[in-house]
Each structure stands twice: as structure tokens, then as C-alpha cells.
mmCIF file of N, CA, C and O in Angstrom:
data_model
loop_
_atom_site.group_PDB
_atom_site.id
_atom_site.type_symbol
_atom_site.label_atom_id
_atom_site.label_comp_id
_atom_site.label_asym_id
_atom_site.label_seq_id
_atom_site.Cartn_x
_atom_site.Cartn_y
_atom_site.Cartn_z
ATOM 1 N N UNK H 1 73.834 88.062 104.528
ATOM 2 C CA UNK H 1 73.879 89.495 104.358
ATOM 3 C C UNK H 1 75.329 89.956 104.508
ATOM 4 O O UNK H 1 76.005 89.595 105.456
ATOM 5 N N UNK H 2 75.804 90.764 103.575
ATOM 6 C CA UNK H 2 77.188 91.243 103.609
ATOM 7 C C UNK H 2 77.491 92.010 104.882
ATOM 8 O O UNK H 2 76.602 92.577 105.509
ATOM 9 N N UNK H 3 78.767 92.011 105.226
ATOM 10 C CA UNK H 3 79.264 92.810 106.348
ATOM 11 C C UNK H 3 80.479 93.577 105.856
ATOM 12 O O UNK H 3 81.242 93.086 105.019
ATOM 13 N N UNK H 4 80.644 94.761 106.385
ATOM 14 C CA UNK H 4 81.709 95.650 105.961
ATOM 15 C C UNK H 4 82.634 95.945 107.131
ATOM 16 O O UNK H 4 82.178 96.380 108.180
ATOM 17 N N UNK H 5 83.915 95.682 106.942
ATOM 18 C CA UNK H 5 84.926 96.059 107.927
ATOM 19 C C UNK H 5 85.503 97.390 107.457
ATOM 20 O O UNK H 5 85.932 97.525 106.306
ATOM 21 N N UNK H 6 85.474 98.370 108.347
ATOM 22 C CA UNK H 6 85.956 99.717 108.023
ATOM 23 C C UNK H 6 87.084 100.035 108.993
ATOM 24 O O UNK H 6 86.916 99.932 110.211
ATOM 25 N N UNK H 7 88.236 100.395 108.447
ATOM 26 C CA UNK H 7 89.425 100.647 109.253
ATOM 27 C C UNK H 7 89.976 102.032 108.915
ATOM 28 O O UNK H 7 90.204 102.344 107.752
ATOM 29 N N UNK H 8 90.151 102.839 109.937
ATOM 30 C CA UNK H 8 90.813 104.137 109.807
ATOM 31 C C UNK H 8 92.223 103.945 110.349
ATOM 32 O O UNK H 8 92.404 103.567 111.509
ATOM 33 N N UNK H 9 93.219 104.183 109.512
ATOM 34 C CA UNK H 9 94.598 103.856 109.853
ATOM 35 C C UNK H 9 95.516 105.062 109.742
ATOM 36 O O UNK H 9 95.531 105.741 108.716
ATOM 37 N N UNK H 10 96.293 105.289 110.782
ATOM 38 C CA UNK H 10 97.368 106.278 110.739
ATOM 39 C C UNK H 10 98.675 105.494 110.746
ATOM 40 O O UNK H 10 99.080 104.933 111.768
ATOM 41 N N UNK H 11 99.317 105.416 109.603
ATOM 42 C CA UNK H 11 100.538 104.632 109.442
ATOM 43 C C UNK H 11 101.712 105.361 110.077
ATOM 44 O O UNK H 11 101.950 106.531 109.796
ATOM 45 N N UNK H 12 102.453 104.640 110.913
ATOM 46 C CA UNK H 12 103.628 105.209 111.580
ATOM 47 C C UNK H 12 104.938 104.687 111.000
ATOM 48 O O UNK H 12 105.972 105.336 111.122
ATOM 49 N N UNK H 13 104.905 103.517 110.387
ATOM 50 C CA UNK H 13 106.097 102.914 109.773
ATOM 51 C C UNK H 13 105.700 102.388 108.397
ATOM 52 O O UNK H 13 105.246 101.255 108.276
ATOM 53 N N UNK H 14 105.840 103.215 107.357
ATOM 54 C CA UNK H 14 105.363 102.831 106.021
ATOM 55 C C UNK H 14 105.976 101.541 105.470
ATOM 56 O O UNK H 14 105.274 100.756 104.831
ATOM 57 N N UNK H 15 107.250 101.304 105.700
ATOM 58 C CA UNK H 15 107.882 100.095 105.166
ATOM 59 C C UNK H 15 107.280 98.841 105.791
ATOM 60 O O UNK H 15 106.931 97.885 105.084
ATOM 61 N N UNK H 16 107.149 98.834 107.091
ATOM 62 C CA UNK H 16 106.558 97.686 107.772
ATOM 63 C C UNK H 16 105.090 97.529 107.396
ATOM 64 O O UNK H 16 104.590 96.408 107.285
ATOM 65 N N UNK H 17 104.402 98.640 107.176
ATOM 66 C CA UNK H 17 102.987 98.564 106.811
ATOM 67 C C UNK H 17 102.813 97.930 105.433
ATOM 68 O O UNK H 17 101.862 97.193 105.204
ATOM 69 N N UNK H 18 103.729 98.169 104.519
ATOM 70 C CA UNK H 18 103.684 97.508 103.201
ATOM 71 C C UNK H 18 103.804 95.995 103.366
ATOM 72 O O UNK H 18 103.129 95.231 102.688
ATOM 73 N N UNK H 19 104.663 95.571 104.280
ATOM 74 C CA UNK H 19 104.809 94.146 104.571
ATOM 75 C C UNK H 19 103.507 93.588 105.151
ATOM 76 O O UNK H 19 103.054 92.499 104.779
ATOM 77 N N UNK H 20 102.881 94.349 106.050
ATOM 78 C CA UNK H 20 101.586 93.938 106.616
ATOM 79 C C UNK H 20 100.550 93.744 105.502
ATOM 80 O O UNK H 20 99.825 92.745 105.493
ATOM 81 N N UNK H 21 100.477 94.689 104.585
ATOM 82 C CA UNK H 21 99.477 94.604 103.511
ATOM 83 C C UNK H 21 99.652 93.322 102.692
ATOM 84 O O UNK H 21 98.675 92.666 102.342
ATOM 85 N N UNK H 22 100.894 92.968 102.415
ATOM 86 C CA UNK H 22 101.163 91.743 101.649
ATOM 87 C C UNK H 22 100.743 90.499 102.433
ATOM 88 O O UNK H 22 100.240 89.534 101.850
ATOM 89 N N UNK H 23 100.938 90.511 103.747
ATOM 90 C CA UNK H 23 100.539 89.374 104.578
ATOM 91 C C UNK H 23 99.022 89.282 104.728
ATOM 92 O O UNK H 23 98.458 88.183 104.743
ATOM 93 N N UNK H 24 98.349 90.420 104.840
ATOM 94 C CA UNK H 24 96.917 90.430 105.140
ATOM 95 C C UNK H 24 96.056 90.008 103.956
ATOM 96 O O UNK H 24 95.049 89.302 104.139
ATOM 97 N N UNK H 25 96.399 90.428 102.750
ATOM 98 C CA UNK H 25 95.524 90.195 101.590
ATOM 99 C C UNK H 25 95.107 88.731 101.433
ATOM 100 O O UNK H 25 93.907 88.446 101.321
ATOM 101 N N UNK H 26 96.016 87.760 101.409
ATOM 102 C CA UNK H 26 95.564 86.377 101.211
ATOM 103 C C UNK H 26 94.689 85.859 102.353
ATOM 104 O O UNK H 26 93.819 85.011 102.131
ATOM 105 N N UNK H 27 94.886 86.376 103.543
ATOM 106 C CA UNK H 27 94.055 85.941 104.678
ATOM 107 C C UNK H 27 92.658 86.536 104.542
ATOM 108 O O UNK H 27 91.659 85.834 104.751
ATOM 109 N N UNK H 28 92.576 87.795 104.174
ATOM 110 C CA UNK H 28 91.273 88.423 103.902
ATOM 111 C C UNK H 28 90.519 87.596 102.865
ATOM 112 O O UNK H 28 89.345 87.248 103.041
ATOM 113 N N UNK H 29 91.189 87.260 101.775
ATOM 114 C CA UNK H 29 90.553 86.518 100.678
ATOM 115 C C UNK H 29 90.141 85.117 101.117
ATOM 116 O O UNK H 29 89.090 84.612 100.700
ATOM 117 N N UNK H 30 90.939 84.476 101.973
ATOM 118 C CA UNK H 30 90.594 83.140 102.467
ATOM 119 C C UNK H 30 89.247 83.140 103.184
ATOM 120 O O UNK H 30 88.493 82.169 103.109
ATOM 121 N N UNK H 31 88.936 84.235 103.875
ATOM 122 C CA UNK H 31 87.680 84.335 104.619
ATOM 123 C C UNK H 31 86.561 84.983 103.793
ATOM 124 O O UNK H 31 85.536 85.372 104.336
ATOM 125 N N UNK H 32 86.768 85.082 102.487
ATOM 126 C CA UNK H 32 85.738 85.607 101.596
ATOM 127 C C UNK H 32 85.720 87.111 101.488
ATOM 128 O O UNK H 32 84.784 87.684 100.926
ATOM 129 N N UNK H 33 86.741 87.791 102.007
ATOM 130 C CA UNK H 33 86.777 89.248 101.982
ATOM 131 C C UNK H 33 87.276 89.799 100.659
ATOM 132 O O UNK H 33 88.084 89.183 99.966
ATOM 133 N N UNK H 34 86.766 90.983 100.328
ATOM 134 C CA UNK H 34 87.158 91.705 99.122
ATOM 135 C C UNK H 34 87.473 93.143 99.531
ATOM 136 O O UNK H 34 86.678 93.777 100.222
ATOM 137 N N UNK H 35 88.627 93.632 99.097
ATOM 138 C CA UNK H 35 88.955 95.035 99.351
ATOM 139 C C UNK H 35 88.093 95.898 98.442
ATOM 140 O O UNK H 35 88.105 95.742 97.226
ATOM 141 N N UNK H 36 87.338 96.830 99.037
ATOM 142 C CA UNK H 36 86.508 97.760 98.271
ATOM 143 C C UNK H 36 87.137 99.145 98.233
ATOM 144 O O UNK H 36 86.885 99.908 97.316
ATOM 145 N N UNK H 37 87.934 99.483 99.222
ATOM 146 C CA UNK H 37 88.711 100.728 99.243
ATOM 147 C C UNK H 37 89.949 100.451 100.076
ATOM 148 O O UNK H 37 89.885 99.734 101.067
ATOM 149 N N UNK H 38 91.065 101.015 99.640
ATOM 150 C CA UNK H 38 92.311 100.773 100.362
ATOM 151 C C UNK H 38 93.213 101.998 100.235
ATOM 152 O O UNK H 38 94.121 102.037 99.419
ATOM 153 N N UNK H 39 92.904 103.016 101.046
ATOM 154 C CA UNK H 39 93.766 104.192 101.098
ATOM 155 C C UNK H 39 93.628 105.150 99.933
ATOM 156 O O UNK H 39 94.522 105.939 99.689
ATOM 157 N N UNK H 40 92.509 105.117 99.227
ATOM 158 C CA UNK H 40 92.323 106.019 98.096
ATOM 159 C C UNK H 40 91.951 107.432 98.527
ATOM 160 O O UNK H 40 91.849 107.750 99.716
ATOM 161 N N UNK H 41 91.751 108.264 97.543
ATOM 162 C CA UNK H 41 91.348 109.659 97.765
ATOM 163 C C UNK H 41 90.041 109.683 98.552
ATOM 164 O O UNK H 41 89.126 108.900 98.285
ATOM 165 N N UNK H 42 89.939 110.592 99.536
ATOM 166 C CA UNK H 42 88.718 110.667 100.344
ATOM 167 C C UNK H 42 88.480 112.105 100.787
ATOM 168 O O UNK H 42 89.384 112.937 100.772
ATOM 169 N N UNK H 43 87.243 112.337 101.227
ATOM 170 C CA UNK H 43 86.850 113.649 101.707
ATOM 171 C C UNK H 43 85.709 113.472 102.691
ATOM 172 O O UNK H 43 84.753 112.743 102.412
ATOM 173 N N UNK H 44 85.801 114.102 103.855
ATOM 174 C CA UNK H 44 84.698 114.116 104.814
ATOM 175 C C UNK H 44 83.705 115.156 104.310
ATOM 176 O O UNK H 44 84.063 116.313 104.085
ATOM 177 N N UNK H 45 82.458 114.737 104.129
ATOM 178 C CA UNK H 45 81.449 115.622 103.560
ATOM 179 C C UNK H 45 80.638 116.384 104.610
ATOM 180 O O UNK H 45 80.040 117.406 104.293
ATOM 181 N N UNK H 46 80.616 115.872 105.833
ATOM 182 C CA UNK H 46 79.807 116.530 106.853
ATOM 183 C C UNK H 46 80.359 116.225 108.237
ATOM 184 O O UNK H 46 80.801 115.110 108.494
ATOM 185 N N UNK H 47 80.293 117.213 109.101
ATOM 186 C CA UNK H 47 80.675 117.019 110.499
ATOM 187 C C UNK H 47 82.147 117.277 110.752
ATOM 188 O O UNK H 47 82.966 117.287 109.846
ATOM 189 N N UNK H 48 82.447 117.469 112.037
ATOM 190 C CA UNK H 48 83.829 117.745 112.428
ATOM 191 C C UNK H 48 84.314 116.813 113.531
ATOM 192 O O UNK H 48 85.323 117.055 114.162
ATOM 193 N N UNK H 49 83.602 115.703 113.745
ATOM 194 C CA UNK H 49 83.987 114.746 114.784
ATOM 195 C C UNK H 49 84.974 113.696 114.285
ATOM 196 O O UNK H 49 85.563 112.984 115.076
ATOM 197 N N UNK H 50 85.115 113.590 112.983
ATOM 198 C CA UNK H 50 85.905 112.513 112.418
ATOM 199 C C UNK H 50 86.903 113.077 111.424
ATOM 200 O O UNK H 50 86.532 113.791 110.497
ATOM 201 N N UNK H 51 88.168 112.760 111.648
ATOM 202 C CA UNK H 51 89.235 113.178 110.749
ATOM 203 C C UNK H 51 90.037 111.942 110.356
ATOM 204 O O UNK H 51 91.112 111.692 110.905
ATOM 205 N N UNK H 52 89.501 111.137 109.428
ATOM 206 C CA UNK H 52 90.197 109.896 109.064
ATOM 207 C C UNK H 52 91.544 110.173 108.412
ATOM 208 O O UNK H 52 91.715 111.152 107.698
ATOM 209 N N UNK H 53 92.483 109.281 108.680
ATOM 210 C CA UNK H 53 93.819 109.390 108.098
ATOM 211 C C UNK H 53 93.897 108.611 106.786
ATOM 212 O O UNK H 53 94.290 109.147 105.747
ATOM 213 N N UNK H 54 93.514 107.351 106.826
ATOM 214 C CA UNK H 54 93.560 106.460 105.661
ATOM 215 C C UNK H 54 92.486 105.413 105.895
ATOM 216 O O UNK H 54 92.478 104.742 106.929
ATOM 217 N N UNK H 55 91.573 105.261 104.961
ATOM 218 C CA UNK H 55 90.480 104.310 105.138
ATOM 219 C C UNK H 55 90.672 103.060 104.303
ATOM 220 O O UNK H 55 91.113 103.125 103.152
ATOM 221 N N UNK H 56 90.316 101.939 104.918
ATOM 222 C CA UNK H 56 90.262 100.650 104.231
ATOM 223 C C UNK H 56 88.855 100.112 104.454
ATOM 224 O O UNK H 56 88.345 100.156 105.572
ATOM 225 N N UNK H 57 88.229 99.651 103.383
ATOM 226 C CA UNK H 57 86.891 99.073 103.469
ATOM 227 C C UNK H 57 86.950 97.676 102.859
ATOM 228 O O UNK H 57 87.381 97.507 101.709
ATOM 229 N N UNK H 58 86.542 96.688 103.652
ATOM 230 C CA UNK H 58 86.514 95.293 103.215
ATOM 231 C C UNK H 58 85.073 94.800 103.235
ATOM 232 O O UNK H 58 84.340 95.078 104.185
ATOM 233 N N UNK H 59 84.689 94.059 102.231
ATOM 234 C CA UNK H 59 83.368 93.431 102.214
ATOM 235 C C UNK H 59 83.539 91.939 102.463
ATOM 236 O O UNK H 59 84.364 91.286 101.808
ATOM 237 N N UNK H 60 82.763 91.407 103.398
ATOM 238 C CA UNK H 60 82.739 89.977 103.683
ATOM 239 C C UNK H 60 81.331 89.450 103.424
ATOM 240 O O UNK H 60 80.367 90.218 103.448
ATOM 241 N N UNK H 61 81.191 88.144 103.218
ATOM 242 C CA UNK H 61 79.863 87.582 102.949
ATOM 243 C C UNK H 61 78.861 87.828 104.079
ATOM 244 O O UNK H 61 77.663 87.956 103.829
ATOM 245 N N UNK H 62 79.358 87.888 105.335
ATOM 246 C CA UNK H 62 78.475 88.062 106.485
ATOM 247 C C UNK H 62 79.318 88.439 107.701
ATOM 248 O O UNK H 62 80.548 88.415 107.651
ATOM 249 N N UNK H 63 78.630 88.791 108.796
ATOM 250 C CA UNK H 63 79.321 89.182 110.031
ATOM 251 C C UNK H 63 80.211 88.061 110.554
ATOM 252 O O UNK H 63 81.322 88.302 111.028
ATOM 253 N N UNK H 64 79.719 86.839 110.463
ATOM 254 C CA UNK H 64 80.480 85.701 110.984
ATOM 255 C C UNK H 64 81.820 85.564 110.266
ATOM 256 O O UNK H 64 82.847 85.316 110.897
ATOM 257 N N UNK H 65 81.820 85.734 108.943
ATOM 258 C CA UNK H 65 83.071 85.635 108.168
ATOM 259 C C UNK H 65 84.027 86.764 108.522
ATOM 260 O O UNK H 65 85.236 86.547 108.653
ATOM 261 N N UNK H 66 83.485 87.974 108.681
ATOM 262 C CA UNK H 66 84.323 89.127 109.028
ATOM 263 C C UNK H 66 84.981 88.918 110.387
ATOM 264 O O UNK H 66 86.190 89.144 110.552
ATOM 265 N N UNK H 67 84.195 88.479 111.359
ATOM 266 C CA UNK H 67 84.742 88.273 112.698
ATOM 267 C C UNK H 67 85.676 87.071 112.738
ATOM 268 O O UNK H 67 86.687 87.096 113.458
ATOM 269 N N UNK H 68 85.370 86.037 111.967
ATOM 270 C CA UNK H 68 86.258 84.877 111.901
ATOM 271 C C UNK H 68 87.624 85.281 111.351
ATOM 272 O O UNK H 68 88.668 84.847 111.862
ATOM 273 N N UNK H 69 87.619 86.123 110.315
ATOM 274 C CA UNK H 69 88.876 86.640 109.774
ATOM 275 C C UNK H 69 89.643 87.401 110.858
ATOM 276 O O UNK H 69 90.810 87.120 111.124
ATOM 277 N N UNK H 70 88.996 88.372 111.491
ATOM 278 C CA UNK H 70 89.668 89.254 112.448
ATOM 279 C C UNK H 70 90.262 88.487 113.629
ATOM 280 O O UNK H 70 91.345 88.820 114.111
ATOM 281 N N UNK H 71 89.561 87.454 114.079
ATOM 282 C CA UNK H 71 90.005 86.702 115.253
ATOM 283 C C UNK H 71 90.784 85.433 114.901
ATOM 284 O O UNK H 71 91.126 84.660 115.807
ATOM 285 N N UNK H 72 91.064 85.210 113.627
ATOM 286 C CA UNK H 72 91.715 83.964 113.205
ATOM 287 C C UNK H 72 93.180 83.891 113.642
ATOM 288 O O UNK H 72 93.865 84.910 113.777
ATOM 289 N N UNK H 73 93.642 82.665 113.829
ATOM 290 C CA UNK H 73 95.057 82.448 114.158
ATOM 291 C C UNK H 73 95.949 82.839 112.983
ATOM 292 O O UNK H 73 97.087 83.267 113.185
ATOM 293 N N UNK H 74 95.434 82.728 111.750
ATOM 294 C CA UNK H 74 96.232 83.117 110.572
ATOM 295 C C UNK H 74 96.481 84.620 110.550
ATOM 296 O O UNK H 74 97.545 85.067 110.155
ATOM 297 N N UNK H 75 95.488 85.398 110.957
ATOM 298 C CA UNK H 75 95.613 86.851 110.893
ATOM 299 C C UNK H 75 96.380 87.429 112.096
ATOM 300 O O UNK H 75 96.930 88.528 112.004
ATOM 301 N N UNK H 76 96.444 86.706 113.182
ATOM 302 C CA UNK H 76 97.046 87.232 114.422
ATOM 303 C C UNK H 76 98.446 87.824 114.216
ATOM 304 O O UNK H 76 98.709 88.950 114.657
ATOM 305 N N UNK H 77 99.388 87.133 113.543
ATOM 306 C CA UNK H 77 100.724 87.733 113.360
ATOM 307 C C UNK H 77 100.679 89.014 112.535
ATOM 308 O O UNK H 77 101.377 89.982 112.844
ATOM 309 N N UNK H 78 99.850 89.034 111.499
ATOM 310 C CA UNK H 78 99.720 90.238 110.679
ATOM 311 C C UNK H 78 99.083 91.364 111.489
ATOM 312 O O UNK H 78 99.511 92.524 111.406
ATOM 313 N N UNK H 79 98.060 91.032 112.278
ATOM 314 C CA UNK H 79 97.395 92.036 113.112
ATOM 315 C C UNK H 79 98.392 92.660 114.091
ATOM 316 O O UNK H 79 98.417 93.880 114.271
ATOM 317 N N UNK H 80 99.225 91.840 114.711
ATOM 318 C CA UNK H 80 100.236 92.361 115.635
ATOM 319 C C UNK H 80 101.222 93.274 114.908
ATOM 320 O O UNK H 80 101.639 94.303 115.448
ATOM 321 N N UNK H 81 101.584 92.920 113.681
ATOM 322 C CA UNK H 81 102.471 93.759 112.880
ATOM 323 C C UNK H 81 101.798 95.107 112.598
ATOM 324 O O UNK H 81 102.413 96.165 112.735
ATOM 325 N N UNK H 82 100.515 95.060 112.212
ATOM 326 C CA UNK H 82 99.768 96.297 111.951
ATOM 327 C C UNK H 82 99.706 97.157 113.209
ATOM 328 O O UNK H 82 99.974 98.354 113.171
ATOM 329 N N UNK H 83 99.371 96.554 114.327
ATOM 330 C CA UNK H 83 99.229 97.293 115.575
ATOM 331 C C UNK H 83 100.551 97.895 116.045
ATOM 332 O O UNK H 83 100.554 98.914 116.729
ATOM 333 N N UNK H 84 101.665 97.289 115.670
ATOM 334 C CA UNK H 84 102.984 97.802 116.043
ATOM 335 C C UNK H 84 103.451 98.944 115.149
ATOM 336 O O UNK H 84 104.372 99.671 115.513
ATOM 337 N N UNK H 85 102.818 99.093 113.987
ATOM 338 C CA UNK H 85 103.300 100.052 112.998
ATOM 339 C C UNK H 85 102.261 101.067 112.544
ATOM 340 O O UNK H 85 102.525 101.870 111.647
ATOM 341 N N UNK H 86 101.075 101.014 113.151
ATOM 342 C CA UNK H 86 100.014 101.949 112.797
ATOM 343 C C UNK H 86 99.027 102.049 113.950
ATOM 344 O O UNK H 86 98.903 101.123 114.754
ATOM 345 N N UNK H 87 98.336 103.155 114.022
ATOM 346 C CA UNK H 87 97.232 103.335 114.968
ATOM 347 C C UNK H 87 95.946 103.178 114.171
ATOM 348 O O UNK H 87 95.771 103.839 113.140
ATOM 349 N N UNK H 88 95.056 102.303 114.642
ATOM 350 C CA UNK H 88 93.860 102.000 113.866
ATOM 351 C C UNK H 88 92.599 102.024 114.720
ATOM 352 O O UNK H 88 92.637 101.715 115.900
ATOM 353 N N UNK H 89 91.516 102.371 114.069
ATOM 354 C CA UNK H 89 90.174 102.165 114.600
ATOM 355 C C UNK H 89 89.496 101.252 113.596
ATOM 356 O O UNK H 89 89.538 101.497 112.391
ATOM 357 N N UNK H 90 88.907 100.187 114.106
ATOM 358 C CA UNK H 90 88.339 99.164 113.234
ATOM 359 C C UNK H 90 86.914 98.837 113.699
ATOM 360 O O UNK H 90 86.684 98.650 114.885
ATOM 361 N N UNK H 91 85.987 98.780 112.743
ATOM 362 C CA UNK H 91 84.604 98.440 113.048
ATOM 363 C C UNK H 91 84.078 97.505 111.973
ATOM 364 O O UNK H 91 84.581 97.472 110.850
ATOM 365 N N UNK H 92 83.068 96.738 112.332
ATOM 366 C CA UNK H 92 82.365 95.915 111.354
ATOM 367 C C UNK H 92 80.890 96.290 111.435
ATOM 368 O O UNK H 92 80.347 96.488 112.537
ATOM 369 N N UNK H 93 80.255 96.400 110.288
ATOM 370 C CA UNK H 93 78.844 96.753 110.226
ATOM 371 C C UNK H 93 78.143 95.827 109.228
ATOM 372 O O UNK H 93 78.705 95.529 108.166
ATOM 373 N N UNK H 94 76.952 95.370 109.615
ATOM 374 C CA UNK H 94 76.186 94.512 108.740
ATOM 375 C C UNK H 94 75.524 95.340 107.663
ATOM 376 O O UNK H 94 75.000 96.417 107.935
ATOM 377 N N UNK H 95 75.540 94.827 106.449
ATOM 378 C CA UNK H 95 74.922 95.514 105.319
ATOM 379 C C UNK H 95 73.406 95.322 105.314
ATOM 380 O O UNK H 95 72.839 94.657 106.162
ATOM 381 N N UNK H 96 72.786 95.920 104.326
ATOM 382 C CA UNK H 96 71.337 95.808 104.174
ATOM 383 C C UNK H 96 70.990 95.063 102.905
ATOM 384 O O UNK H 96 71.793 94.934 102.031
#
């Protein structure tokens, strides 16, 4: 069953974040991930509890693949780069 990683990102250093994106893509793909949305146009349709800055949505084959990607030694340097240059909230949810 597919799993979706959803990341709300507030970029603080755009140049470094571009470097992060280049590093992350091949690692995402190695773990079977596909970018479904990456910072495109968005609109909150209901509620006032959430004010996303920039959304990224990744689809993985399953929860295990998504978590393996996130916790992998390959992703760790890129993750540290992201965390140093952006504020993020990240969640994974199993599909139906």
C-alpha cells in the first residue's frame, strides 16, 4: 500500500535549498519515491489552523520504503542541509 510523505517547508536560504533539492532527488528515487508535488501553487480550502509555506508531496511504495528513505545514511547529509536552511514539518501517511 502506498505511503505519502508530506513536507511543509519554510525556506530560509534559497541557494542552499536548491543544492539540497539536487542531492535529495536521487535518494528519493533510490527508495522508490516519486515527487507528486514540489512547491507548486496551493490554496488552503478550509480551516485556519494551518498556513503552509511550501508543500512537497512524495509517494513511496509503502511505509517501510518511506521510513527507510528518511532514516537512511544516504539521506542524512542532505537532511542536515535541509534542516540548516529551512524550517520543516514532515509527516508520512499510509494510503488506501
